[in-house]
Amino acid sequence: MERHFGACRFVYNHFLEVRTKYYAESKAQGKAQGLNYFKTCKMLTELKKEYPWLYEISNPSLQQSLRKLDNAFTAFFRKNNDYPNFRSRKDNQYFIVPSGFRVDGNKLIIPKFMEGMEYRDKKAIPGKIKQIVVSRDVSRYYASIQYETEEELPKGNAVIGIDMGIRAFLTASDGLQVEPLNALRKAEKKLKREQGRLSRRKKGSENRKKQIVKVQKIHQRIRDARTDFNHKVSTAIAKHYGTVVIEDLNVSGMVKNHHLSKSINDQGWHQFKTMLGYKLGWRKADLITIGRFDPSSKMCSKCGNIKHDLKLSDRIYHCDACGFKMDRDLNAAKNIRNMGLIKVGKGIPEFTPVESATAAELSKGGLRVATL
Ligand SMILES: [Zn+2]
């Protein structure tokens, strides 16, 4: 696997250089032509003669590196992305297996790996496998199996707005509240301690190398816990709601705020939003994103009055105009839902009752939830 990672990275980097040079030279001659995927595939055959160890690597996997590189160039030329970067040894390592694979019990059989590789998840794959991506994160290996299925996933009916927060991970406009993950706090304390130890180890020493692995493993545990948490919450929400409105969080702007940064990183909002988006998409349910607007917390969700003197410490929203009282985050979530519906021209619907099935599913999964 390590050789496959290394070879795919090598091919990617080699052809990034080749394509960069080719483009510069043709531009200098006034042609401004680039290389495409097929041309680099042909050049790969020649490159193998120069570096025979590449013959040990599955050719379709090497070609996928060229495909990835070609996609990176396309994104760059369409101005969707920056110029492609070299892949580093330090990045997460992966290679793509686009064909020639087979699943036998809990063994993955892929080209060039004669005996196959055992994997832990024993769930049967419910569709036709399209491709497999093998990756490594610190010291663990993963296989992502992409498959196609005819299975139709049901879509929920209810419409909710979601307020993402620090005190509560999220508050939904129907009263569902999900608390943040405490395990992350604990792991972060440990991380700090071990990082302190690392800084005291002598450079180049064996002990320092060991300590680096230790720190990487804590990072990995934090990532795993966060990903698991985000999967549970996004799955439950995507299952039960037909339309979800969420604020377009300006995370990069907020992370600069010293106080908030830790919690925001903790909770991986960005990851959560990405997951929620694609999971709703599977069910043909809608994710509506609204711009970040101040009144979501300052506005009264009942009468529309704006409370200018609302402080961050006020946990209860108390409207001076109509006397309405409500949990601050719940009030914000209701405003977010209403703004989202206005944005798509649906107007404001009747109040939807708590989707209690979501809360039940999440607490069964070990998460702390409340109903406001
Ligand atoms: Zn009011």
Coordinates of C-alpha atoms and ligand atoms in Angstrom, one line a residue:
M1 CA 0.0 0.0 0.0
E2 CA 2.8 2.4 0.9
R3 CA 4.4 1.8 -2.6
H4 CA 1.1 2.5 -4.2
F5 CA 0.7 5.7 -2.3
G6 CA 4.2 6.8 -3.1
A7 CA 4.0 5.9 -6.8
C8 CA 0.6 7.7 -7.3
R9 CA 2.1 10.8 -5.6
F10 CA 5.2 10.5 -7.7
V11 CA 3.2 10.3 -11.0
Y12 CA 1.0 13.2 -9.9
N13 CA 3.9 15.4 -9.0
H14 CA 6.0 14.4 -12.1
F15 CA 3.2 15.3 -14.5
L16 CA 2.3 18.5 -12.6
E17 CA 5.8 19.6 -13.4
V18 CA 5.6 18.3 -17.0
R19 CA 2.3 20.1 -17.7
T20 CA 3.6 23.3 -16.1
K21 CA 6.7 23.4 -18.3
Y22 CA 4.8 22.4 -21.4
Y23 CA 2.3 25.2 -20.9
A24 CA 5.0 27.8 -20.3
E25 CA 6.9 26.7 -23.4
S26 CA 3.9 26.7 -25.7
K27 CA 2.9 30.1 -24.4
A28 CA 6.3 31.4 -25.1
Q29 CA 5.8 30.2 -28.7
G30 CA 2.5 32.1 -28.8
K31 CA 0.3 28.9 -28.8
A32 CA -0.7 28.6 -25.2
Q33 CA -1.5 24.9 -25.4
G34 CA -1.8 22.6 -22.5
L35 CA -1.4 18.8 -22.2
N36 CA -4.5 16.8 -21.6
Y37 CA -5.2 13.5 -19.7
F38 CA -4.8 11.3 -22.8
K39 CA -1.4 12.8 -23.7
T40 CA -0.1 12.3 -20.2
C41 CA -1.4 8.7 -20.2
K42 CA 0.8 8.1 -23.3
M43 CA 3.7 9.8 -21.6
L44 CA 3.2 7.6 -18.5
T45 CA 4.0 4.5 -20.6
E46 CA 7.3 6.0 -21.6
L47 CA 8.0 7.1 -18.0
K48 CA 7.7 3.5 -16.8
K49 CA 10.6 2.5 -19.0
E50 CA 12.6 5.0 -17.2
Y51 CA 11.4 4.0 -13.7
P52 CA 10.7 0.2 -13.9
W53 CA 9.5 0.1 -10.3
L54 CA 6.3 1.7 -11.6
Y55 CA 5.4 -1.6 -13.3
E56 CA 4.8 -3.0 -9.8
I57 CA 1.9 -0.6 -9.4
S58 CA -1.6 -1.1 -10.8
N59 CA -1.7 1.0 -14.0
P60 CA -5.3 2.1 -13.6
S61 CA -4.4 3.6 -10.2
L62 CA -1.5 5.5 -11.8
Q63 CA -3.9 6.8 -14.5
Q64 CA -6.3 8.0 -11.8
S65 CA -3.5 10.2 -10.6
L66 CA -3.4 11.7 -14.0
R67 CA -7.2 12.1 -14.0
K68 CA -7.1 13.8 -10.7
L69 CA -4.4 16.2 -12.0
D70 CA -6.4 16.9 -15.1
N71 CA -9.4 17.7 -12.9
A72 CA -7.3 20.1 -10.9
F73 CA -6.2 21.9 -14.0
T74 CA -9.8 22.1 -15.3
A75 CA -10.9 23.6 -12.0
F76 CA -8.0 26.1 -12.2
F77 CA -8.8 27.1 -15.8
R78 CA -12.5 27.5 -14.9
K79 CA -11.3 29.7 -12.1
N80 CA -12.9 27.4 -9.5
N81 CA -9.6 26.7 -7.8
D82 CA -6.0 27.8 -7.4
Y83 CA -3.1 26.4 -9.4
P84 CA -2.6 22.7 -8.6
N85 CA -0.2 22.0 -5.7
F86 CA 2.4 19.3 -5.4
R87 CA 1.3 16.4 -3.2
S88 CA 3.3 16.0 -0.1
R89 CA 4.4 13.0 1.9
K90 CA 2.8 14.8 4.8
D91 CA -0.7 14.9 3.3
N92 CA -3.1 12.1 3.7
Q93 CA -2.0 9.4 1.3
Y94 CA -4.4 7.7 -1.1
F95 CA -4.7 5.8 -4.3
I96 CA -7.8 5.2 -6.4
V97 CA -8.8 1.7 -7.7
P98 CA -11.2 2.4 -10.6
S99 CA -11.6 -1.2 -11.8
G100 CA -10.6 -4.8 -11.4
F101 CA -11.7 -5.1 -7.8
R102 CA -13.8 -7.8 -6.1
V103 CA -15.3 -8.1 -2.7
D104 CA -15.1 -11.6 -1.2
G105 CA -16.6 -11.9 2.2
N106 CA -14.8 -9.2 4.1
K107 CA -11.8 -9.2 1.9
L108 CA -11.1 -6.6 -0.8
I109 CA -9.4 -8.1 -3.7
I110 CA -7.7 -5.4 -5.8
P111 CA -5.2 -5.6 -8.7
K112 CA -1.5 -6.2 -7.6
F113 CA -2.6 -7.3 -4.1
M114 CA -2.8 -11.0 -4.7
E115 CA -4.1 -12.1 -1.3
G116 CA -6.6 -9.4 -0.9
M117 CA -7.0 -7.2 2.2
E118 CA -9.3 -8.0 5.1
Y119 CA -11.4 -5.1 6.3
R120 CA -13.4 -4.6 9.4
D121 CA -16.9 -3.4 8.4
K122 CA -18.7 -6.6 7.4
K123 CA -21.9 -4.9 6.0
A124 CA -22.7 -6.2 2.6
I125 CA -22.4 -3.6 -0.1
P126 CA -25.9 -3.0 -1.4
G127 CA -25.1 -2.0 -5.0
K128 CA -22.6 -2.2 -7.8
I129 CA -19.2 -1.0 -6.8
K130 CA -18.0 2.0 -8.9
Q131 CA -14.6 2.6 -7.4
I132 CA -12.5 2.1 -4.2
V133 CA -10.2 4.7 -2.6
V134 CA -7.5 3.3 -0.3
S135 CA -6.1 5.9 2.1
R136 CA -4.0 6.2 5.2
D137 CA -4.5 8.5 8.1
V138 CA -1.4 8.4 10.4
S139 CA -1.3 4.7 11.0
R140 CA -4.7 3.4 9.9
Y141 CA -5.7 2.3 6.5
Y142 CA -9.2 2.9 5.0
A143 CA -11.1 1.8 2.0
S144 CA -13.9 4.0 0.8
I145 CA -16.2 1.9 -1.4
Q146 CA -18.3 3.9 -3.8
Y147 CA -21.3 2.1 -5.1
E148 CA -24.4 2.7 -7.2
T149 CA -27.8 1.8 -5.9
E150 CA -31.4 2.0 -7.1
E151 CA -32.6 2.3 -3.5
E152 CA -34.9 5.3 -3.0
L153 CA -34.5 7.1 0.3
P154 CA -37.6 8.7 1.8
K155 CA -37.7 12.4 2.4
G156 CA -39.1 14.1 5.5
N157 CA -41.8 16.7 5.5
A158 CA -41.0 19.2 8.2
V159 CA -39.2 22.5 7.6
I160 CA -36.6 23.6 10.2
G161 CA -34.1 26.4 10.7
I162 CA -30.9 25.5 12.4
D163 CA -28.9 27.9 14.6
M164 CA -25.3 26.7 15.1
G165 CA -23.8 27.7 18.4
I166 CA -21.1 27.3 21.1
R167 CA -23.2 26.5 24.1
A168 CA -25.4 24.1 22.1
F169 CA -23.9 22.5 19.0
L170 CA -27.2 23.2 17.3
T171 CA -30.7 24.4 18.1
A172 CA -33.5 23.7 15.6
S173 CA -36.6 25.9 15.2
D174 CA -38.8 23.0 16.4
G175 CA -37.0 22.9 19.7
L176 CA -34.5 20.2 19.2
Q177 CA -31.2 21.0 20.8
V178 CA -28.0 19.0 20.4
E179 CA -25.3 19.5 23.0
P180 CA -21.6 19.6 21.9
L181 CA -19.3 16.7 22.4
N182 CA -17.5 16.7 25.7
A183 CA -15.1 14.0 24.7
L184 CA -13.4 16.5 22.4
R185 CA -12.6 18.8 25.3
K186 CA -10.9 16.1 27.2
A187 CA -8.9 14.9 24.2
E188 CA -7.8 18.4 23.6
K189 CA -6.5 18.8 27.1
K190 CA -4.5 15.6 26.6
L191 CA -3.2 17.0 23.2
K192 CA -1.9 20.1 24.9
R193 CA 0.0 18.1 27.5
E194 CA 1.6 15.8 24.9
Q195 CA 2.4 18.7 22.6
G196 CA 4.2 20.4 25.6
R197 CA 6.2 17.2 26.0
L198 CA 7.0 17.1 22.3
S199 CA 8.5 20.6 22.4
R200 CA 10.9 19.6 25.2
R201 CA 12.2 16.6 23.3
K202 CA 15.6 17.0 21.5
K203 CA 15.4 17.4 17.8
G204 CA 16.3 14.3 15.9
S205 CA 16.1 12.0 18.9
E206 CA 14.3 8.7 19.0
N207 CA 12.1 9.9 21.8
R208 CA 11.0 12.9 19.8
K209 CA 10.0 10.6 16.9
K210 CA 7.9 8.5 19.3
Q211 CA 6.3 11.6 20.7
I212 CA 5.4 12.9 17.3
V213 CA 3.5 9.7 16.6
K214 CA 1.8 10.0 20.0
V215 CA 0.6 13.5 19.2
Q216 CA -0.6 12.5 15.7
K217 CA -2.6 9.7 17.2
I218 CA -4.4 12.1 19.5
H219 CA -5.2 14.3 16.5
Q220 CA -6.6 11.3 14.8
R221 CA -8.8 10.4 17.7
I222 CA -10.1 14.0 17.8
R223 CA -10.9 13.9 14.1
D224 CA -12.6 10.5 14.4
A225 CA -14.7 11.6 17.3
R226 CA -15.8 14.8 15.5
T227 CA -16.5 13.0 12.3
D228 CA -18.6 10.3 14.1
F229 CA -20.5 13.0 15.9
N230 CA -21.2 15.0 12.8
H231 CA -22.3 11.9 10.9
K232 CA -24.8 11.0 13.6
V233 CA -26.3 14.5 13.8
S234 CA -26.4 15.1 10.1
T235 CA -27.9 11.6 9.3
A236 CA -30.7 12.1 11.9
I237 CA -31.6 15.5 10.6
A238 CA -31.4 14.6 6.9
K239 CA -33.7 11.6 7.6
H240 CA -36.5 13.5 9.3
Y241 CA -36.7 16.9 7.6
G242 CA -37.6 17.9 4.1
T243 CA -36.2 21.4 4.1
V244 CA -33.4 22.6 6.3
V245 CA -32.4 26.3 6.5
I246 CA -29.0 27.1 7.8
E247 CA -26.9 30.3 8.0
D248 CA -23.9 30.6 5.8
L249 CA -21.4 30.7 8.6
N250 CA -18.4 32.9 7.9
V251 CA -16.3 30.4 9.8
S252 CA -12.9 31.9 8.7
G253 CA -14.0 35.3 10.0
M254 CA -15.2 33.8 13.3
V255 CA -12.2 31.7 13.9
K256 CA -10.1 34.8 14.1
N257 CA -12.1 35.8 17.2
H258 CA -9.9 34.3 19.9
H259 CA -12.7 33.3 22.3
L260 CA -14.7 31.4 19.8
S261 CA -12.0 29.6 17.8
K262 CA -11.6 26.6 20.0
S263 CA -15.2 25.7 20.1
I264 CA -15.6 26.2 16.4
N265 CA -12.7 24.0 15.6
D266 CA -14.1 21.5 18.1
Q267 CA -17.4 21.2 16.5
G268 CA -16.3 21.1 12.9
W269 CA -19.2 23.1 11.6
H270 CA -17.8 23.1 8.1
Q271 CA -17.7 19.3 8.1
F272 CA -21.2 19.1 9.5
K273 CA -22.6 21.4 6.8
T274 CA -21.0 19.5 4.1
M275 CA -22.4 16.2 5.4
L276 CA -25.8 17.6 5.9
G277 CA -25.8 19.0 2.3
Y278 CA -25.0 15.7 0.6
K279 CA -27.2 13.6 2.8
L280 CA -30.2 15.8 2.2
G281 CA -29.3 15.6 -1.5
W282 CA -29.5 11.8 -1.5
R283 CA -33.2 12.2 -0.4
K284 CA -33.9 15.1 -2.8
A285 CA -34.6 17.2 0.3
D286 CA -33.5 20.9 0.3
L287 CA -30.8 22.7 2.1
I288 CA -31.4 26.5 2.0
T289 CA -28.4 28.7 3.0
I290 CA -29.1 32.2 4.0
G291 CA -26.5 35.0 4.4
R292 CA -25.3 35.8 7.8
F293 CA -27.5 38.5 9.1
D294 CA -27.4 40.1 12.5
P295 CA -31.1 40.2 13.3
S296 CA -31.3 36.3 13.4
S297 CA -30.6 36.6 17.1
K298 CA -31.7 40.2 17.7
M299 CA -35.1 39.9 16.0
C300 CA -38.3 38.7 17.8
S301 CA -39.5 35.7 15.8
K302 CA -43.1 36.5 16.8
C303 CA -43.5 40.2 16.0
G304 CA -40.3 41.2 14.1
N305 CA -39.1 43.8 16.6
I306 CA -35.3 44.2 16.8
K307 CA -33.8 44.2 20.2
H308 CA -30.6 46.2 19.8
D309 CA -29.3 45.8 23.3
L310 CA -29.3 42.0 23.3
K311 CA -26.1 40.9 25.0
L312 CA -24.1 37.6 24.3
S313 CA -24.8 36.7 27.9
D314 CA -28.6 36.9 27.6
R315 CA -29.7 33.3 27.3
I316 CA -33.4 34.2 27.2
Y317 CA -34.8 36.5 24.5
H318 CA -37.4 38.8 26.0
C319 CA -39.2 41.0 23.5
D320 CA -39.8 44.6 24.7
A321 CA -42.5 45.1 22.1
C322 CA -44.8 42.1 22.4
G323 CA -43.6 40.5 25.7
F324 CA -42.6 37.2 24.0
K325 CA -40.1 35.2 25.9
M326 CA -38.0 32.3 24.5
D327 CA -34.6 30.6 24.6
R328 CA -32.2 32.8 22.7
D329 CA -31.0 30.1 20.3
L330 CA -34.5 28.8 19.6
N331 CA -35.6 32.3 18.7
A332 CA -32.7 32.6 16.3
A333 CA -33.5 29.2 14.8
K334 CA -37.1 30.3 14.1
N335 CA -35.8 33.5 12.4
I336 CA -33.4 31.5 10.3
R337 CA -36.2 29.2 9.2
N338 CA -38.5 32.1 8.3
M339 CA -35.7 33.9 6.4
G340 CA -35.0 30.8 4.4
L341 CA -38.6 30.3 3.5
I342 CA -38.9 33.9 2.4
K343 CA -35.7 33.5 0.4
V344 CA -37.2 30.7 -1.7
G345 CA -40.6 32.5 -1.9
K346 CA -42.6 30.1 0.2
G347 CA -43.7 32.5 2.9
I348 CA -43.9 31.6 6.6
P349 CA -45.7 28.4 7.3
E350 CA -47.5 27.3 10.5
F351 CA -45.4 26.2 13.4
T352 CA -44.2 22.6 13.0
P353 CA -44.2 20.4 16.1
V354 CA -41.1 18.9 17.4
E355 CA -39.8 16.1 15.2
S356 CA -39.3 13.9 18.3
A357 CA -38.0 11.0 16.2
T358 CA -34.8 12.9 15.6
A359 CA -34.2 13.5 19.3
A360 CA -34.9 9.8 20.0
E361 CA -32.5 8.6 17.3
L362 CA -29.7 10.9 18.6
S363 CA -30.0 10.0 22.2
K364 CA -30.0 6.3 21.3
G365 CA -26.7 7.1 19.5
G366 CA -25.3 8.4 22.9
L367 CA -25.6 12.1 22.1
R368 CA -27.1 14.6 24.6
V369 CA -30.2 16.2 23.3
A370 CA -32.9 18.3 24.8
T371 CA -36.3 19.6 23.6
L372 CA -37.0 23.2 24.3
Ligands
ZN1 ZN -42.0 40.5 19.8

